[in-house]
């Protein structure tokens, strides 16, 4: 069945899997001290432009968010997020599990508004009762957002200025980072991003790997004892090589960016197909997630041959549906989709 | 370099990796709802003799321990473990991170004594101040233990009787389960084990997989909303197929047990080699971990050609060293070790 | 200095203090097993109309909220509250400290709308991804609210119907309960309230006591091991008699209700004074907290002789100010305030 | 009935209660910003010899332990305690509730041995796997201990040296501090103690107050945002004056030390009575808790007229019983006890 359901429906990119196969017989130390992980770290450091960056490999997005946030925050501190942020909506209270509140700011197509963040912090700082309140301790944004949108260079720059003014580390959830950076509408590259936040992660699970996210502390060092914090969160892989080797492959010959770019091209074609047939989008997403308004009757019929997500009701007779491309989407999949419509 | 350092130094068993390769192009739903995971569950249910068992795949041991314990316990409850239990020693407070105390009982070569467990619970129940104390909520044992030892059939039977008397679920950490069940000294099989505890897991990371543990709730159902609990712990893999497919392969053609048996045979040869050369063992381990007393001078010299763990000081001039075999150990590795000694 | 700053600026009501004095020399068991606590429990059970109610005495509001919520919820469950709810705003993440998320619904003058609660739960129940989300586990409301408003009989009835439909225990924070029940606008009495929620507390700290809140599980039994849960939260007083005796006094001769009624009368006079002088209120509060719009110049001048809270900016030149009466407010305080205006 | 059951069976010392009465009508700010709390802080600073000490008033012992430990530790850090330490035994996992492990060292009549603490830390520091372990983050001792014993000047000095060597803050639980300092066997005074630990508390609940403990950060400043941490733990009293005023009274005219001394004199007489009658003590306690071996038949008979605690079985026919004196014990109580024996 044709699937545009998510970007984690496939296995790994063939080059990634091949590398696992090639290196399988080699014996290595555990817990990320293997040579593949070290090699991947070096390549990522170079790609980020921070030769001393602290880099850790974790297995999935929710785990990474929970571990980084808990590691950076003091026990009594809270994380600021858009109301639609993944940590606020779809992580089953993984952040609260470590005792931290998520302070939700309004979502503008998945993004927080820099001005609103600034205003919130100014109000908080001026509040006579602030010592009775959750103490904002970091800012969390997603890039791309859960709705496929991107922060512009000016927006991210503004957000990071606010963060530094109020001494709030900025954390960028890059579960789909490649799909953001390789969009035509992205106003910056990985190096610029690394210089405009305090910690971010490079998503592997959704961009070619079987599993794995690379956490990068570039502008600031990792929290003291972060290795132990990772272990405490159950996030330390005994065979750390599994993730290390995959990122080693992904950051060889520009693979990560090439396959991300492919997904964007597929998304562009998908947009054209829908647009040409007169469908509306609920928002203008420049990345691999597209949100199309479908008439419910059509939606049911299409659902017989194509997999996609029913996102939310749009009207009594229409539904917002999400179509996702990935590194694995083929041109012929789009041809087939076009025929189905 | 020759390595007997651990059972997670290699990649995956070739049959496991081959299966990942074969199935890589197939598109599947995420989060464990794929057909490989379902197939693996069916095979494991059959192997356990519990056709209705609830089965979940998690990525690593510490994560599995923390998630199962937190899922089974009420917030104010504690888990009873041997003092040497992995959760009490080497998991960086992953259990306490969810608010649970580990109540440590004395370790007898890695095991708790059933009589001592019974006595502890009798005393606790009789204690007038018990409402001011940590409430025992489950019992955790490892099989094999961290020291390679095994509970006998009588011991496990006794422990489970005590558990049922005091309404304490019994949880068996089987990170090295195969190496326990396939030891000549093991007095029972997987079916008997499944019937004599409430929840256990079948270790994959140390027995042929790249990562992954299979949690089995056989005698009792999984806690309500366990899926959400797994997610909250950051332990839900988006590409659940990665673990599902590996267990599918491991439970085909008896692979899991065949490769476990191989590791035991290698361990038996390793024991013979050391014993023939006059070395002492600090305890009699019937499984794949062997604890040998080495003179410090020899230890340093041997360390130049062979990897192994320095476990703990034995005397001023001697050290307990751990040598581990696995599914990946080759007969020629043992020949080489023999020469080095 | 004249103070309308809060309802916890005074010591205890003289009758309460006198009772502490009279009973001081008596020796009693600790932890709430004393005869004063037992006597208070009996009187409260009678006042509530639930002869078997489970009753616990805790020392303060935040502590009580955190303990009750954590005691009732499963680890992975969240509590629903108005956005302005005390637990969501002014408790420094005491709820999140136990791992629970606060799900914030819109606040309508401090209240949640029953229809919105119902809609939220209907949407949640229908959400295909709900297992990845915070699981609603209880509903928290304040009575009176933080803004002095009251739920009508119809509203509370509706909310409780929704709660039962979705199996959500309803918890009523009654830190100022007396001031709510004794308002002319309150459509029910203590017995009716006790029958229309699952757990509530009767605030003592703000209504005549030095400290102490009485938690009442009327319609349902207290969670198993609630005594231990209280201890674990550091909320178990060694000298439980301190709170027990105070509630014993407060529930003798109707004292709790008489002094609450007095505060309402004082609030009514305060309203008249402000209204007669042409001041506006931002909302119509029928209880002891009044929110008046003051011109900033006047506010500063008045602040020299009267204590009150600056609540929030109203416009560039005006501020919402909170004036609070209590059991301790005297008629002459109002005379003095009138002169100051 | 004659009671030697505990030191929290009475109300407050008459002078303390009188002061509450005298100051009752005064209006004060909440949360510890009242003048009584400030006055008490000044007096305690002077008594400790640290004019800049940070001082906080909390309501009870378990709460204070949990709040201080959580405030000082990083999330992944553990607290070292004697196996018999109150936090390890009788606090219903209040420390674990905030995610922290209690590392238990052997108890020698309630005390940890400085040499064993040093050895533990040396071993930990040398452990190659230490990053996988609970990270020791502070040391907790009780003074007097749960068994009434006292650390000598040399012992405490040694412990503090070890603490500084390994950068572990030292926390002294002084729930019964007065009874320790006023014992003839105590080798130091409050000033010396304050200079030989990092944070300690002065117990009020068991020494003359209705409730309340004074936390003193003398040698080091309080953790950043400790006020918020206290609130988050539900430990911030709205009417902070209740505890402030009591400590104000207790630290006037040396009251705290005079009434502590009285309890010690009563304990000395109690020891003489038992000793003269030929009873044995299980250990030599120089403070207000005495542990006597009673024949079970006598114990039952004595239990008809005297309240005391059954501590633990001593032999098949004998039980260790605890007799406690306090500031409230009267000479005639001891006369009466003597007659009963």
PDB file of N, CA and C in Angstrom, chain A residues 162-238:
ATOM      1  N   UNK A 162      16.783  36.972  23.007  1.00  0.00           N
ATOM      2  CA  UNK A 162      15.957  36.969  24.222  1.00  0.00           C
ATOM      3  C   UNK A 162      16.494  35.935  25.211  1.00  0.00           C
ATOM      4  N   UNK A 163      16.841  34.778  24.704  1.00  0.00           N
ATOM      5  CA  UNK A 163      17.360  33.720  25.578  1.00  0.00           C
ATOM      6  C   UNK A 163      18.619  34.176  26.317  1.00  0.00           C
ATOM      7  N   UNK A 164      19.512  34.806  25.583  1.00  0.00           N
ATOM      8  CA  UNK A 164      20.743  35.250  26.253  1.00  0.00           C
ATOM      9  C   UNK A 164      20.469  36.365  27.248  1.00  0.00           C
ATOM     10  N   UNK A 165      19.541  37.244  26.895  1.00  0.00           N
ATOM     11  CA  UNK A 165      19.212  38.344  27.812  1.00  0.00           C
ATOM     12  C   UNK A 165      18.712  37.788  29.147  1.00  0.00           C
ATOM     13  N   UNK A 166      17.905  36.741  29.079  1.00  0.00           N
ATOM     14  CA  UNK A 166      17.324  36.190  30.303  1.00  0.00           C
ATOM     15  C   UNK A 166      18.043  34.924  30.788  1.00  0.00           C
ATOM     16  N   UNK A 167      19.197  34.671  30.203  1.00  0.00           N
ATOM     17  CA  UNK A 167      20.023  33.520  30.602  1.00  0.00           C
ATOM     18  C   UNK A 167      19.273  32.205  30.524  1.00  0.00           C
ATOM     19  N   UNK A 168      18.555  32.048  29.428  1.00  0.00           N
ATOM     20  CA  UNK A 168      17.820  30.808  29.189  1.00  0.00           C
ATOM     21  C   UNK A 168      18.507  30.018  28.080  1.00  0.00           C
ATOM     22  N   UNK A 169      19.036  28.846  28.366  1.00  0.00           N
ATOM     23  CA  UNK A 169      19.586  28.041  27.271  1.00  0.00           C
ATOM     24  C   UNK A 169      18.500  27.759  26.234  1.00  0.00           C
ATOM     25  N   UNK A 170      18.895  27.769  24.970  1.00  0.00           N
ATOM     26  CA  UNK A 170      17.951  27.485  23.884  1.00  0.00           C
ATOM     27  C   UNK A 170      18.229  26.087  23.335  1.00  0.00           C
ATOM     28  N   UNK A 171      17.180  25.289  23.300  1.00  0.00           N
ATOM     29  CA  UNK A 171      17.292  23.894  22.852  1.00  0.00           C
ATOM     30  C   UNK A 171      16.455  23.709  21.590  1.00  0.00           C
ATOM     31  N   UNK A 172      17.081  23.241  20.520  1.00  0.00           N
ATOM     32  CA  UNK A 172      16.379  23.026  19.258  1.00  0.00           C
ATOM     33  C   UNK A 172      16.198  21.522  19.013  1.00  0.00           C
ATOM     34  N   UNK A 173      14.946  21.112  18.998  1.00  0.00           N
ATOM     35  CA  UNK A 173      14.589  19.723  18.697  1.00  0.00           C
ATOM     36  C   UNK A 173      14.648  19.554  17.180  1.00  0.00           C
ATOM     37  N   UNK A 174      15.656  18.818  16.731  1.00  0.00           N
ATOM     38  CA  UNK A 174      15.837  18.642  15.301  1.00  0.00           C
ATOM     39  C   UNK A 174      15.521  17.226  14.850  1.00  0.00           C
ATOM     40  N   UNK A 175      14.430  16.684  15.359  1.00  0.00           N
ATOM     41  CA  UNK A 175      14.059  15.316  14.955  1.00  0.00           C
ATOM     42  C   UNK A 175      14.001  15.215  13.435  1.00  0.00           C
ATOM     43  N   UNK A 176      13.630  16.328  12.789  1.00  0.00           N
ATOM     44  CA  UNK A 176      13.567  16.364  11.312  1.00  0.00           C
ATOM     45  C   UNK A 176      14.520  17.432  10.775  1.00  0.00           C
ATOM     46  N   UNK A 177      15.653  17.598  11.439  1.00  0.00           N
ATOM     47  CA  UNK A 177      16.534  18.723  11.144  1.00  0.00           C
ATOM     48  C   UNK A 177      16.922  18.806   9.658  1.00  0.00           C
ATOM     49  N   UNK A 178      17.277  17.671   9.095  1.00  0.00           N
ATOM     50  CA  UNK A 178      17.685  17.670   7.685  1.00  0.00           C
ATOM     51  C   UNK A 178      16.605  18.239   6.782  1.00  0.00           C
ATOM     52  N   UNK A 179      15.374  17.869   7.058  1.00  0.00           N
ATOM     53  CA  UNK A 179      14.276  18.347   6.217  1.00  0.00           C
ATOM     54  C   UNK A 179      14.059  19.849   6.373  1.00  0.00           C
ATOM     55  N   UNK A 180      14.474  20.408   7.479  1.00  0.00           N
ATOM     56  CA  UNK A 180      14.399  21.849   7.657  1.00  0.00           C
ATOM     57  C   UNK A 180      15.534  22.550   6.931  1.00  0.00           C
ATOM     58  N   UNK A 181      16.744  22.072   7.185  1.00  0.00           N
ATOM     59  CA  UNK A 181      17.913  22.755   6.623  1.00  0.00           C
ATOM     60  C   UNK A 181      17.947  22.688   5.099  1.00  0.00           C
ATOM     61  N   UNK A 182      17.400  21.632   4.517  1.00  0.00           N
ATOM     62  CA  UNK A 182      17.468  21.478   3.070  1.00  0.00           C
ATOM     63  C   UNK A 182      16.268  22.068   2.338  1.00  0.00           C
ATOM     64  N   UNK A 183      15.359  22.694   3.073  1.00  0.00           N
ATOM     65  CA  UNK A 183      14.254  23.387   2.410  1.00  0.00           C
ATOM     66  C   UNK A 183      14.779  24.655   1.742  1.00  0.00           C
ATOM     67  N   UNK A 184      14.214  25.004   0.586  1.00  0.00           N
ATOM     68  CA  UNK A 184      14.623  26.243  -0.085  1.00  0.00           C
ATOM     69  C   UNK A 184      14.369  27.453   0.800  1.00  0.00           C
ATOM     70  N   UNK A 185      13.409  27.336   1.667  1.00  0.00           N
ATOM     71  CA  UNK A 185      13.044  28.502   2.463  1.00  0.00           C
ATOM     72  C   UNK A 185      13.893  28.671   3.718  1.00  0.00           C
ATOM     73  N   UNK A 186      14.787  27.742   3.961  1.00  0.00           N
ATOM     74  CA  UNK A 186      15.610  27.851   5.166  1.00  0.00           C
ATOM     75  C   UNK A 186      16.684  28.908   4.950  1.00  0.00           C
ATOM     76  N   UNK A 187      16.738  29.844   5.866  1.00  0.00           N
ATOM     77  CA  UNK A 187      17.633  30.984   5.704  1.00  0.00           C
ATOM     78  C   UNK A 187      19.008  30.799   6.303  1.00  0.00           C
ATOM     79  N   UNK A 188      19.361  29.592   6.672  1.00  0.00           N
ATOM     80  CA  UNK A 188      20.680  29.389   7.296  1.00  0.00           C
ATOM     81  C   UNK A 188      21.102  27.939   7.126  1.00  0.00           C
ATOM     82  N   UNK A 189      22.326  27.671   7.512  1.00  0.00           N
ATOM     83  CA  UNK A 189      22.838  26.296   7.411  1.00  0.00           C
ATOM     84  C   UNK A 189      23.130  25.750   8.808  1.00  0.00           C
ATOM     85  N   UNK A 190      23.665  24.543   8.843  1.00  0.00           N
ATOM     86  CA  UNK A 190      23.910  23.879  10.131  1.00  0.00           C
ATOM     87  C   UNK A 190      24.863  24.687  11.007  1.00  0.00           C
ATOM     88  N   UNK A 191      25.897  25.246  10.399  1.00  0.00           N
ATOM     89  CA  UNK A 191      26.869  26.020  11.186  1.00  0.00           C
ATOM     90  C   UNK A 191      26.214  27.224  11.849  1.00  0.00           C
ATOM     91  N   UNK A 192      25.362  27.894  11.106  1.00  0.00           N
ATOM     92  CA  UNK A 192      24.695  29.079  11.669  1.00  0.00           C
ATOM     93  C   UNK A 192      23.749  28.654  12.803  1.00  0.00           C
ATOM     94  N   UNK A 193      23.050  27.576  12.552  1.00  0.00           N
ATOM     95  CA  UNK A 193      22.143  27.083  13.604  1.00  0.00           C
ATOM     96  C   UNK A 193      22.924  26.750  14.872  1.00  0.00           C
ATOM     97  N   UNK A 194      24.026  26.018  14.702  1.00  0.00           N
ATOM     98  CA  UNK A 194      24.807  25.593  15.864  1.00  0.00           C
ATOM     99  C   UNK A 194      25.292  26.792  16.677  1.00  0.00           C
ATOM    100  N   UNK A 195      25.499  27.910  15.989  1.00  0.00           N
ATOM    101  CA  UNK A 195      25.990  29.113  16.661  1.00  0.00           C
ATOM    102  C   UNK A 195      24.864  29.938  17.263  1.00  0.00           C
ATOM    103  N   UNK A 196      23.612  29.553  16.985  1.00  0.00           N
ATOM    104  CA  UNK A 196      22.478  30.345  17.458  1.00  0.00           C
ATOM    105  C   UNK A 196      21.545  29.572  18.379  1.00  0.00           C
ATOM    106  N   UNK A 197      22.102  28.628  19.069  1.00  0.00           N
ATOM    107  CA  UNK A 197      21.357  27.956  20.138  1.00  0.00           C
ATOM    108  C   UNK A 197      22.403  27.361  21.076  1.00  0.00           C
ATOM    109  N   UNK A 198      21.955  26.715  22.146  1.00  0.00           N
ATOM    110  CA  UNK A 198      22.913  26.167  23.107  1.00  0.00           C
ATOM    111  C   UNK A 198      23.056  24.670  22.970  1.00  0.00           C
ATOM    112  N   UNK A 199      21.978  24.029  22.592  1.00  0.00           N
ATOM    113  CA  UNK A 199      22.034  22.590  22.375  1.00  0.00           C
ATOM    114  C   UNK A 199      20.958  22.243  21.353  1.00  0.00           C
ATOM    115  N   UNK A 200      21.260  21.306  20.493  1.00  0.00           N
ATOM    116  CA  UNK A 200      20.264  20.873  19.509  1.00  0.00           C
ATOM    117  C   UNK A 200      20.525  19.408  19.205  1.00  0.00           C
ATOM    118  N   UNK A 201      19.569  18.783  18.533  1.00  0.00           N
ATOM    119  CA  UNK A 201      19.914  17.434  18.087  1.00  0.00           C
ATOM    120  C   UNK A 201      19.588  17.218  16.623  1.00  0.00           C
ATOM    121  N   UNK A 202      20.388  16.334  16.047  1.00  0.00           N
ATOM    122  CA  UNK A 202      20.281  15.995  14.634  1.00  0.00           C
ATOM    123  C   UNK A 202      19.524  14.677  14.567  1.00  0.00           C
ATOM    124  N   UNK A 203      18.305  14.746  14.043  1.00  0.00           N
ATOM    125  CA  UNK A 203      17.462  13.555  14.033  1.00  0.00           C
ATOM    126  C   UNK A 203      17.937  12.511  13.054  1.00  0.00           C
ATOM    127  N   UNK A 204      18.069  11.294  13.518  1.00  0.00           N
ATOM    128  CA  UNK A 204      18.428  10.194  12.644  1.00  0.00           C
ATOM    129  C   UNK A 204      17.249   9.282  12.343  1.00  0.00           C
ATOM    130  N   UNK A 205      16.425   9.013  13.345  1.00  0.00           N
ATOM    131  CA  UNK A 205      15.317   8.062  13.172  1.00  0.00           C
ATOM    132  C   UNK A 205      14.463   8.398  11.958  1.00  0.00           C
ATOM    133  N   UNK A 206      14.203   9.692  11.754  1.00  0.00           N
ATOM    134  CA  UNK A 206      13.339  10.104  10.657  1.00  0.00           C
ATOM    135  C   UNK A 206      14.117  10.445   9.389  1.00  0.00           C
ATOM    136  N   UNK A 207      15.427  10.411   9.470  1.00  0.00           N
ATOM    137  CA  UNK A 207      16.254  10.815   8.333  1.00  0.00           C
ATOM    138  C   UNK A 207      17.315   9.753   8.041  1.00  0.00           C
ATOM    139  N   UNK A 208      16.862   8.554   7.751  1.00  0.00           N
ATOM    140  CA  UNK A 208      17.773   7.563   7.204  1.00  0.00           C
ATOM    141  C   UNK A 208      18.311   6.502   8.148  1.00  0.00           C
ATOM    142  N   UNK A 209      18.164   6.694   9.449  1.00  0.00           N
ATOM    143  CA  UNK A 209      18.708   5.702  10.384  1.00  0.00           C
ATOM    144  C   UNK A 209      17.605   4.759  10.877  1.00  0.00           C
ATOM    145  N   UNK A 210      18.025   3.644  11.446  1.00  0.00           N
ATOM    146  CA  UNK A 210      17.069   2.742  12.094  1.00  0.00           C
ATOM    147  C   UNK A 210      16.583   3.356  13.396  1.00  0.00           C
ATOM    148  N   UNK A 211      17.474   4.085  14.028  1.00  0.00           N
ATOM    149  CA  UNK A 211      17.171   4.759  15.284  1.00  0.00           C
ATOM    150  C   UNK A 211      18.331   5.691  15.551  1.00  0.00           C
ATOM    151  N   UNK A 212      18.145   6.653  16.441  1.00  0.00           N
ATOM    152  CA  UNK A 212      19.261   7.457  16.860  1.00  0.00           C
ATOM    153  C   UNK A 212      19.153   8.939  16.570  1.00  0.00           C
ATOM    154  N   UNK A 213      19.545   9.707  17.564  1.00  0.00           N
ATOM    155  CA  UNK A 213      19.580  11.162  17.481  1.00  0.00           C
ATOM    156  C   UNK A 213      20.950  11.593  18.023  1.00  0.00           C
ATOM    157  N   UNK A 214      21.520  12.605  17.408  1.00  0.00           N
ATOM    158  CA  UNK A 214      22.826  13.102  17.853  1.00  0.00           C
ATOM    159  C   UNK A 214      22.652  14.437  18.567  1.00  0.00           C
ATOM    160  N   UNK A 215      22.890  14.431  19.876  1.00  0.00           N
ATOM    161  CA  UNK A 215      22.759  15.652  20.672  1.00  0.00           C
ATOM    162  C   UNK A 215      24.065  16.433  20.610  1.00  0.00           C
ATOM    163  N   UNK A 216      23.970  17.707  20.269  1.00  0.00           N
ATOM    164  CA  UNK A 216      25.169  18.527  20.101  1.00  0.00           C
ATOM    165  C   UNK A 216      25.130  19.723  21.056  1.00  0.00           C
ATOM    166  N   UNK A 217      26.077  19.750  21.970  1.00  0.00           N
ATOM    167  CA  UNK A 217      26.271  20.938  22.805  1.00  0.00           C
ATOM    168  C   UNK A 217      27.410  21.709  22.153  1.00  0.00           C
ATOM    169  N   UNK A 218      27.067  22.749  21.431  1.00  0.00           N
ATOM    170  CA  UNK A 218      28.097  23.457  20.687  1.00  0.00           C
ATOM    171  C   UNK A 218      28.495  24.746  21.413  1.00  0.00           C
ATOM    172  N   UNK A 219      27.572  25.658  21.515  1.00  0.00           N
ATOM    173  CA  UNK A 219      27.855  26.958  22.123  1.00  0.00           C
ATOM    174  C   UNK A 219      28.153  26.889  23.608  1.00  0.00           C
ATOM    175  N   UNK A 220      27.680  25.849  24.264  1.00  0.00           N
ATOM    176  CA  UNK A 220      28.027  25.672  25.683  1.00  0.00           C
ATOM    177  C   UNK A 220      28.387  24.213  25.902  1.00  0.00           C
ATOM    178  N   UNK A 221      29.129  23.938  26.945  1.00  0.00           N
ATOM    179  CA  UNK A 221      29.522  22.576  27.243  1.00  0.00           C
ATOM    180  C   UNK A 221      28.298  21.790  27.742  1.00  0.00           C
ATOM    181  N   UNK A 222      28.370  20.479  27.626  1.00  0.00           N
ATOM    182  CA  UNK A 222      27.325  19.620  28.181  1.00  0.00           C
ATOM    183  C   UNK A 222      27.281  19.796  29.697  1.00  0.00           C
ATOM    184  N   UNK A 223      26.105  19.605  30.289  1.00  0.00           N
ATOM    185  CA  UNK A 223      26.035  19.672  31.755  1.00  0.00           C
ATOM    186  C   UNK A 223      27.002  18.657  32.362  1.00  0.00           C
ATOM    187  N   UNK A 224      27.530  19.002  33.510  1.00  0.00           N
ATOM    188  CA  UNK A 224      28.428  18.107  34.247  1.00  0.00           C
ATOM    189  C   UNK A 224      27.751  16.751  34.419  1.00  0.00           C
ATOM    190  N   UNK A 225      28.510  15.691  34.272  1.00  0.00           N
ATOM    191  CA  UNK A 225      27.987  14.330  34.468  1.00  0.00           C
ATOM    192  C   UNK A 225      26.845  13.991  33.511  1.00  0.00           C
ATOM    193  N   UNK A 226      26.862  14.537  32.312  1.00  0.00           N
ATOM    194  CA  UNK A 226      25.755  14.259  31.390  1.00  0.00           C
ATOM    195  C   UNK A 226      25.701  12.768  31.022  1.00  0.00           C
ATOM    196  N   UNK A 227      26.857  12.121  30.962  1.00  0.00           N
ATOM    197  CA  UNK A 227      26.885  10.677  30.699  1.00  0.00           C
ATOM    198  C   UNK A 227      26.028   9.936  31.736  1.00  0.00           C
ATOM    199  N   UNK A 228      26.198  10.287  32.985  1.00  0.00           N
ATOM    200  CA  UNK A 228      25.422   9.646  34.053  1.00  0.00           C
ATOM    201  C   UNK A 228      23.941  10.006  33.943  1.00  0.00           C
ATOM    202  N   UNK A 229      23.664  11.225  33.546  1.00  0.00           N
ATOM    203  CA  UNK A 229      22.266  11.649  33.363  1.00  0.00           C
ATOM    204  C   UNK A 229      21.616  10.813  32.254  1.00  0.00           C
ATOM    205  N   UNK A 230      22.362  10.580  31.182  1.00  0.00           N
ATOM    206  CA  UNK A 230      21.845   9.753  30.088  1.00  0.00           C
ATOM    207  C   UNK A 230      21.548   8.341  30.606  1.00  0.00           C
ATOM    208  N   UNK A 231      22.481   7.811  31.366  1.00  0.00           N
ATOM    209  CA  UNK A 231      22.286   6.461  31.927  1.00  0.00           C
ATOM    210  C   UNK A 231      21.050   6.426  32.831  1.00  0.00           C
ATOM    211  N   UNK A 232      20.947   7.410  33.694  1.00  0.00           N
ATOM    212  CA  UNK A 232      19.813   7.489  34.619  1.00  0.00           C
ATOM    213  C   UNK A 232      18.480   7.525  33.881  1.00  0.00           C
ATOM    214  N   UNK A 233      18.487   8.119  32.692  1.00  0.00           N
ATOM    215  CA  UNK A 233      17.265   8.172  31.890  1.00  0.00           C
ATOM    216  C   UNK A 233      17.063   6.891  31.070  1.00  0.00           C
ATOM    217  N   UNK A 234      17.888   5.893  31.306  1.00  0.00           N
ATOM    218  CA  UNK A 234      17.736   4.654  30.544  1.00  0.00           C
ATOM    219  C   UNK A 234      18.059   4.848  29.077  1.00  0.00           C
ATOM    220  N   UNK A 235      18.855   5.872  28.786  1.00  0.00           N
ATOM    221  CA  UNK A 235      19.081   6.246  27.399  1.00  0.00           C
ATOM    222  C   UNK A 235      20.484   5.916  26.915  1.00  0.00           C
ATOM    223  N   UNK A 236      21.247   5.188  27.729  1.00  0.00           N
ATOM    224  CA  UNK A 236      22.618   4.861  27.333  1.00  0.00           C
ATOM    225  C   UNK A 236      22.625   3.480  26.691  1.00  0.00           C
ATOM    226  N   UNK A 237      22.955   3.405  25.417  1.00  0.00           N
ATOM    227  CA  UNK A 237      22.974   2.133  24.713  1.00  0.00           C
ATOM    228  C   UNK A 237      24.237   1.354  25.064  1.00  0.00           C
ATOM    229  N   UNK A 238      24.090   0.087  25.429  1.00  0.00           N
ATOM    230  CA  UNK A 238      25.269  -0.753  25.660  1.00  0.00           C
ATOM    231  C   UNK A 238      26.082  -0.818  24.359  1.00  0.00           C
TER     232      UNK A 238
END
